[in-house]
């Protein structure tokens, strides 16, 4: 029997976010999406110190993002629903998530109520009851 890969502690990113995740990792992807989501941004092949991306992420991460630039959409995705699920998996409360995303708390609750939105319990974790 093949050993299954462990699930990440956060929801699987949608396809348009995967290149960002590969280049930046979760924390910097969230930081980038928060800063530039919904806008067009130029990702320089050879980033300079004047770059907004360098200011936000630092030169090494800006270069890593430039390496996947061909796979990025012209407009940075907002992916609010996915981000809400990630923030929830990090322990943020619904109202905190709503404020962070600029949406109503009802929207966050609706997204979190969808099947698979909340992390499943680890079957190897012993029950407390």
Short mmCIF file of N, CA and C in Angstrom, two decimals:
data_model
loop_
_atom_site.label_atom_id
_atom_site.label_comp_id
_atom_site.label_asym_id
_atom_site.label_seq_id
_atom_site.Cartn_x
_atom_site.Cartn_y
_atom_site.Cartn_z
N UNK A 1 0.84 -1.17 0.00
CA UNK A 1 0.00 0.00 0.00
C UNK A 1 0.89 1.24 0.00
N UNK A 2 0.61 2.17 -0.93
CA UNK A 2 1.40 3.38 -1.04
C UNK A 2 1.08 4.33 0.10
N UNK A 3 2.11 4.92 0.62
CA UNK A 3 1.93 5.88 1.70
C UNK A 3 1.43 7.19 1.11
N UNK A 4 0.34 7.71 1.67
CA UNK A 4 -0.20 8.96 1.13
C UNK A 4 0.60 10.14 1.69
N UNK A 5 0.65 11.18 0.88
CA UNK A 5 1.35 12.39 1.30
C UNK A 5 0.52 13.07 2.38
N UNK A 6 1.18 13.66 3.37
CA UNK A 6 0.42 14.36 4.39
C UNK A 6 -0.28 15.58 3.81
N UNK A 7 -1.48 15.85 4.30
CA UNK A 7 -2.22 17.02 3.85
C UNK A 7 -1.58 18.26 4.46
N UNK A 8 -1.52 19.33 3.67
CA UNK A 8 -1.01 20.57 4.28
C UNK A 8 -2.01 21.04 5.32
N UNK A 9 -1.56 21.82 6.28
CA UNK A 9 -2.47 22.29 7.32
C UNK A 9 -3.39 23.41 6.82
N UNK A 10 -3.37 23.67 5.53
CA UNK A 10 -4.22 24.69 4.94
C UNK A 10 -4.85 24.13 3.67
N UNK A 11 -5.95 24.72 3.19
CA UNK A 11 -6.62 24.21 1.98
C UNK A 11 -5.72 24.29 0.75
N UNK A 12 -5.92 23.35 -0.15
CA UNK A 12 -5.16 23.31 -1.39
C UNK A 12 -5.42 24.58 -2.19
N UNK A 13 -4.36 25.21 -2.69
CA UNK A 13 -4.56 26.45 -3.44
C UNK A 13 -5.19 26.18 -4.81
N UNK A 14 -6.00 27.13 -5.30
CA UNK A 14 -6.53 27.00 -6.66
C UNK A 14 -5.39 27.12 -7.67
N UNK A 15 -5.66 26.67 -8.87
CA UNK A 15 -4.63 26.61 -9.92
C UNK A 15 -3.94 27.95 -10.15
N UNK A 16 -4.69 29.04 -10.12
CA UNK A 16 -4.07 30.34 -10.41
C UNK A 16 -3.13 30.80 -9.30
N UNK A 17 -3.19 30.17 -8.13
CA UNK A 17 -2.33 30.54 -7.02
C UNK A 17 -1.10 29.62 -6.92
N UNK A 18 -1.15 28.46 -7.52
CA UNK A 18 -0.05 27.49 -7.40
C UNK A 18 1.32 28.05 -7.77
N UNK A 19 1.47 28.81 -8.87
CA UNK A 19 2.81 29.35 -9.16
C UNK A 19 3.33 30.27 -8.06
N UNK A 20 2.44 31.05 -7.47
CA UNK A 20 2.85 31.91 -6.36
C UNK A 20 3.32 31.07 -5.18
N UNK A 21 2.58 30.01 -4.89
CA UNK A 21 2.94 29.13 -3.77
C UNK A 21 4.29 28.47 -4.00
N UNK A 22 4.53 28.01 -5.23
CA UNK A 22 5.81 27.36 -5.55
C UNK A 22 6.97 28.34 -5.35
N UNK A 23 6.77 29.57 -5.77
CA UNK A 23 7.85 30.55 -5.71
C UNK A 23 8.02 31.17 -4.32
N UNK A 24 6.90 31.41 -3.64
CA UNK A 24 6.95 32.24 -2.44
C UNK A 24 6.65 31.51 -1.13
N UNK A 25 5.96 30.38 -1.20
CA UNK A 25 5.50 29.75 0.03
C UNK A 25 4.22 30.42 0.50
N UNK A 26 3.59 29.85 1.50
CA UNK A 26 2.27 30.32 1.93
C UNK A 26 2.28 31.75 2.47
N UNK A 27 3.14 32.05 3.41
CA UNK A 27 3.10 33.36 4.05
C UNK A 27 3.34 34.50 3.07
N UNK A 28 4.35 34.35 2.22
CA UNK A 28 4.64 35.41 1.26
C UNK A 28 3.60 35.46 0.13
N UNK A 29 2.99 34.33 -0.20
CA UNK A 29 1.90 34.35 -1.18
C UNK A 29 0.74 35.16 -0.63
N UNK A 30 0.37 34.92 0.62
CA UNK A 30 -0.71 35.68 1.23
C UNK A 30 -0.36 37.17 1.27
N UNK A 31 0.85 37.47 1.64
CA UNK A 31 1.31 38.87 1.71
C UNK A 31 1.20 39.52 0.32
N UNK A 32 1.63 38.79 -0.72
CA UNK A 32 1.59 39.31 -2.08
C UNK A 32 0.15 39.51 -2.54
N UNK A 33 -0.72 38.53 -2.29
CA UNK A 33 -2.12 38.63 -2.70
C UNK A 33 -2.83 39.77 -1.97
N UNK A 34 -2.51 39.96 -0.69
CA UNK A 34 -3.10 41.07 0.07
C UNK A 34 -2.68 42.41 -0.51
N UNK A 35 -1.44 42.51 -0.93
CA UNK A 35 -0.92 43.79 -1.43
C UNK A 35 -1.36 44.08 -2.86
N UNK A 36 -1.40 43.07 -3.71
CA UNK A 36 -1.59 43.32 -5.14
C UNK A 36 -2.82 42.64 -5.75
N UNK A 37 -3.59 41.89 -4.95
CA UNK A 37 -4.75 41.16 -5.47
C UNK A 37 -5.72 42.07 -6.20
N UNK A 38 -6.16 41.64 -7.38
CA UNK A 38 -7.12 42.39 -8.18
C UNK A 38 -6.50 43.41 -9.11
N UNK A 39 -5.18 43.54 -9.08
CA UNK A 39 -4.52 44.54 -9.92
C UNK A 39 -3.55 43.88 -10.89
N UNK A 40 -3.21 44.64 -11.92
CA UNK A 40 -2.14 44.20 -12.81
C UNK A 40 -0.83 44.70 -12.23
N UNK A 41 0.17 43.85 -12.23
CA UNK A 41 1.48 44.26 -11.72
C UNK A 41 2.55 43.69 -12.63
N UNK A 42 3.54 44.47 -12.90
CA UNK A 42 4.65 44.04 -13.74
C UNK A 42 5.64 43.27 -12.88
N UNK A 43 5.92 42.04 -13.29
CA UNK A 43 6.91 41.21 -12.61
C UNK A 43 8.18 41.26 -13.47
N UNK A 44 9.15 41.99 -13.02
CA UNK A 44 10.38 42.17 -13.80
C UNK A 44 11.21 40.89 -13.81
N UNK A 45 11.78 40.59 -14.97
CA UNK A 45 12.67 39.44 -15.08
C UNK A 45 13.91 39.63 -14.23
N UNK A 46 14.38 40.87 -14.18
CA UNK A 46 15.54 41.23 -13.36
C UNK A 46 15.10 42.33 -12.40
N UNK A 47 14.52 41.95 -11.26
CA UNK A 47 14.00 42.96 -10.34
C UNK A 47 15.09 43.90 -9.83
N UNK A 48 14.70 45.14 -9.60
CA UNK A 48 15.63 46.13 -9.06
C UNK A 48 15.12 46.62 -7.70
N UNK A 49 15.94 47.41 -7.06
CA UNK A 49 15.59 47.93 -5.73
C UNK A 49 14.36 48.85 -5.77
N UNK A 50 14.02 49.38 -6.95
CA UNK A 50 12.86 50.28 -7.08
C UNK A 50 11.55 49.51 -7.19
N UNK A 51 11.60 48.22 -7.31
CA UNK A 51 10.41 47.39 -7.53
C UNK A 51 9.54 47.31 -6.28
N UNK A 52 8.22 47.43 -6.47
CA UNK A 52 7.28 47.26 -5.37
C UNK A 52 7.34 45.83 -4.83
N UNK A 53 7.58 44.89 -5.72
CA UNK A 53 7.66 43.49 -5.31
C UNK A 53 8.88 43.28 -4.42
N UNK A 54 10.01 43.88 -4.78
CA UNK A 54 11.22 43.79 -3.96
C UNK A 54 10.98 44.45 -2.61
N UNK A 55 10.29 45.60 -2.62
CA UNK A 55 9.98 46.27 -1.35
C UNK A 55 9.17 45.37 -0.43
N UNK A 56 8.24 44.64 -1.00
CA UNK A 56 7.34 43.80 -0.20
C UNK A 56 7.98 42.49 0.23
N UNK A 57 8.67 41.82 -0.71
CA UNK A 57 9.13 40.45 -0.48
C UNK A 57 10.64 40.30 -0.34
N UNK A 58 11.39 41.29 -0.78
CA UNK A 58 12.84 41.16 -0.82
C UNK A 58 13.29 40.66 -2.18
N UNK A 59 14.56 40.91 -2.48
CA UNK A 59 15.08 40.56 -3.81
C UNK A 59 15.03 39.06 -4.12
N UNK A 60 15.46 38.16 -3.21
CA UNK A 60 15.45 36.73 -3.56
C UNK A 60 14.05 36.21 -3.93
N UNK A 61 13.04 36.63 -3.17
CA UNK A 61 11.66 36.17 -3.47
C UNK A 61 11.15 36.82 -4.75
N UNK A 62 11.50 38.07 -5.01
CA UNK A 62 11.09 38.74 -6.24
C UNK A 62 11.68 38.01 -7.44
N UNK A 63 12.93 37.56 -7.33
CA UNK A 63 13.57 36.81 -8.40
C UNK A 63 12.88 35.46 -8.60
N UNK A 64 12.52 34.80 -7.50
CA UNK A 64 11.82 33.52 -7.60
C UNK A 64 10.46 33.69 -8.28
N UNK A 65 9.78 34.80 -7.98
CA UNK A 65 8.51 35.09 -8.63
C UNK A 65 8.71 35.36 -10.11
N UNK A 66 9.79 36.06 -10.45
CA UNK A 66 10.11 36.32 -11.86
C UNK A 66 10.33 35.02 -12.62
N UNK A 67 10.86 34.01 -11.95
CA UNK A 67 11.12 32.73 -12.60
C UNK A 67 9.83 32.00 -13.01
N UNK A 68 8.70 32.31 -12.36
CA UNK A 68 7.42 31.66 -12.71
C UNK A 68 6.48 32.64 -13.41
N UNK A 69 6.98 33.80 -13.77
CA UNK A 69 6.16 34.87 -14.34
C UNK A 69 5.34 34.41 -15.54
N UNK A 70 5.89 33.54 -16.36
CA UNK A 70 5.18 33.06 -17.56
C UNK A 70 3.90 32.31 -17.20
N UNK A 71 3.81 31.77 -16.00
CA UNK A 71 2.64 31.00 -15.58
C UNK A 71 1.63 31.84 -14.81
N UNK A 72 1.91 33.13 -14.63
CA UNK A 72 1.02 33.99 -13.86
C UNK A 72 0.01 34.67 -14.78
N UNK A 73 -1.18 34.92 -14.24
CA UNK A 73 -2.18 35.68 -14.98
C UNK A 73 -1.75 37.14 -15.01
N UNK A 74 -2.30 37.89 -15.95
CA UNK A 74 -1.92 39.30 -16.05
C UNK A 74 -2.42 40.09 -14.84
N UNK A 75 -3.51 39.67 -14.24
CA UNK A 75 -4.05 40.33 -13.06
C UNK A 75 -3.87 39.40 -11.87
N UNK A 76 -3.37 39.92 -10.76
CA UNK A 76 -3.15 39.12 -9.56
C UNK A 76 -4.51 38.68 -9.02
N UNK A 77 -4.71 37.39 -8.79
CA UNK A 77 -6.03 36.93 -8.33
C UNK A 77 -6.32 37.38 -6.91
N UNK A 78 -7.62 37.56 -6.62
CA UNK A 78 -8.05 37.92 -5.27
C UNK A 78 -8.23 36.68 -4.40
N UNK A 79 -8.76 35.63 -4.97
CA UNK A 79 -9.02 34.34 -4.31
C UNK A 79 -9.44 34.50 -2.84
N UNK A 80 -10.45 35.33 -2.63
CA UNK A 80 -10.89 35.63 -1.27
C UNK A 80 -11.41 34.39 -0.54
N UNK A 81 -12.13 33.54 -1.24
CA UNK A 81 -12.67 32.35 -0.59
C UNK A 81 -11.54 31.45 -0.10
N UNK A 82 -10.54 31.20 -0.94
CA UNK A 82 -9.40 30.37 -0.53
C UNK A 82 -8.65 31.02 0.63
N UNK A 83 -8.42 32.33 0.52
CA UNK A 83 -7.71 33.02 1.60
C UNK A 83 -8.50 32.94 2.90
N UNK A 84 -9.83 33.04 2.83
CA UNK A 84 -10.65 32.93 4.03
C UNK A 84 -10.43 31.56 4.69
N UNK A 85 -10.39 30.52 3.88
CA UNK A 85 -10.18 29.17 4.41
C UNK A 85 -8.79 29.02 5.02
N UNK A 86 -7.81 29.62 4.38
CA UNK A 86 -6.45 29.58 4.91
C UNK A 86 -6.38 30.33 6.24
N UNK A 87 -6.93 31.52 6.28
CA UNK A 87 -6.91 32.30 7.52
C UNK A 87 -7.63 31.55 8.64
N UNK A 88 -8.74 30.89 8.29
CA UNK A 88 -9.46 30.12 9.30
C UNK A 88 -8.59 28.97 9.81
N UNK A 89 -7.86 28.32 8.89
CA UNK A 89 -6.99 27.21 9.30
C UNK A 89 -5.84 27.71 10.18
N UNK A 90 -5.54 29.01 10.09
CA UNK A 90 -4.50 29.61 10.92
C UNK A 90 -5.05 30.11 12.26
N UNK A 91 -6.35 29.93 12.47
CA UNK A 91 -6.94 30.28 13.75
C UNK A 91 -7.61 31.64 13.83
N UNK A 92 -7.71 32.36 12.71
CA UNK A 92 -8.38 33.66 12.75
C UNK A 92 -9.89 33.46 12.91
N UNK A 93 -10.53 34.39 13.59
CA UNK A 93 -11.97 34.36 13.78
C UNK A 93 -12.65 34.90 12.53
N UNK A 94 -13.92 34.54 12.36
CA UNK A 94 -14.68 34.93 11.18
C UNK A 94 -14.67 36.44 10.97
N UNK A 95 -14.89 37.21 12.02
CA UNK A 95 -14.92 38.67 11.86
C UNK A 95 -13.54 39.22 11.49
N UNK A 96 -12.48 38.62 12.00
CA UNK A 96 -11.13 39.06 11.63
C UNK A 96 -10.85 38.78 10.16
N UNK A 97 -11.29 37.61 9.70
CA UNK A 97 -11.12 37.24 8.29
C UNK A 97 -11.90 38.21 7.40
N UNK A 98 -13.13 38.51 7.79
CA UNK A 98 -13.97 39.42 7.01
C UNK A 98 -13.31 40.79 6.88
N UNK A 99 -12.76 41.30 7.98
CA UNK A 99 -12.09 42.60 7.94
C UNK A 99 -10.86 42.55 7.04
N UNK A 100 -10.10 41.48 7.17
CA UNK A 100 -8.87 41.33 6.39
C UNK A 100 -9.16 41.28 4.89
N UNK A 101 -10.28 40.65 4.52
CA UNK A 101 -10.64 40.50 3.10
C UNK A 101 -11.54 41.61 2.58
N UNK A 102 -12.06 42.44 3.47
CA UNK A 102 -12.95 43.51 3.04
C UNK A 102 -14.29 42.98 2.56
N UNK A 103 -14.79 41.95 3.24
CA UNK A 103 -16.08 41.36 2.88
C UNK A 103 -16.94 41.27 4.14
N UNK A 104 -18.21 40.94 3.95
CA UNK A 104 -19.12 40.77 5.08
C UNK A 104 -18.80 39.45 5.79
N UNK A 105 -19.03 39.44 7.10
CA UNK A 105 -18.80 38.20 7.86
C UNK A 105 -19.72 37.08 7.38
N UNK A 106 -20.88 37.44 6.84
CA UNK A 106 -21.79 36.42 6.29
C UNK A 106 -21.15 35.70 5.10
N UNK A 107 -20.40 36.42 4.30
CA UNK A 107 -19.70 35.78 3.17
C UNK A 107 -18.67 34.78 3.67
N UNK A 108 -17.93 35.16 4.69
CA UNK A 108 -16.92 34.26 5.25
C UNK A 108 -17.59 33.01 5.81
N UNK A 109 -18.69 33.19 6.56
CA UNK A 109 -19.39 32.02 7.11
C UNK A 109 -19.90 31.11 6.00
N UNK A 110 -20.40 31.71 4.92
CA UNK A 110 -20.90 30.91 3.79
C UNK A 110 -19.77 30.11 3.16
N UNK A 111 -18.60 30.73 2.97
CA UNK A 111 -17.46 30.03 2.39
C UNK A 111 -17.00 28.90 3.30
N UNK A 112 -16.98 29.16 4.60
CA UNK A 112 -16.51 28.14 5.55
C UNK A 112 -17.52 27.02 5.75
N UNK A 113 -18.78 27.26 5.38
CA UNK A 113 -19.81 26.23 5.53
C UNK A 113 -19.78 25.23 4.38
N UNK A 114 -19.08 25.53 3.32
CA UNK A 114 -19.02 24.62 2.17
C UNK A 114 -18.30 23.34 2.55
N UNK A 115 -18.70 22.20 1.95
CA UNK A 115 -18.01 20.94 2.25
C UNK A 115 -16.52 21.03 1.96
N UNK A 116 -15.73 20.52 2.89
CA UNK A 116 -14.28 20.50 2.72
C UNK A 116 -13.59 21.81 3.08
N UNK A 117 -14.36 22.81 3.49
CA UNK A 117 -13.77 24.11 3.82
C UNK A 117 -13.01 24.07 5.13
N UNK A 118 -13.49 23.29 6.06
CA UNK A 118 -12.84 23.21 7.36
C UNK A 118 -11.96 21.97 7.39
N UNK A 119 -10.82 22.06 8.02
CA UNK A 119 -9.91 20.91 8.06
C UNK A 119 -10.56 19.73 8.76
N UNK A 120 -10.31 18.55 8.20
CA UNK A 120 -10.84 17.33 8.79
C UNK A 120 -9.99 16.94 10.00
N UNK A 121 -10.63 16.28 10.93
CA UNK A 121 -9.90 15.82 12.10
C UNK A 121 -8.91 14.74 11.69
N UNK A 122 -7.75 14.74 12.31
CA UNK A 122 -6.72 13.74 12.05
C UNK A 122 -7.18 12.42 12.65
N UNK A 123 -7.33 11.36 11.83
CA UNK A 123 -7.80 10.08 12.37
C UNK A 123 -6.81 9.46 13.36
N UNK A 124 -5.56 9.90 13.34
CA UNK A 124 -4.57 9.37 14.26
C UNK A 124 -4.57 10.09 15.61
N UNK A 125 -5.30 11.20 15.69
CA UNK A 125 -5.38 11.97 16.91
C UNK A 125 -6.35 11.28 17.87
N UNK A 126 -5.93 10.97 19.09
CA UNK A 126 -6.84 10.32 20.04
C UNK A 126 -7.97 11.25 20.44
N UNK A 127 -9.12 10.69 20.67
CA UNK A 127 -10.29 11.45 21.08
C UNK A 127 -10.14 11.88 22.54
N UNK A 128 -10.64 13.08 22.83
CA UNK A 128 -10.62 13.54 24.20
C UNK A 128 -11.83 13.06 24.98
N UNK A 129 -12.81 12.48 24.28
CA UNK A 129 -14.03 12.02 24.95
C UNK A 129 -14.26 10.56 24.76
#
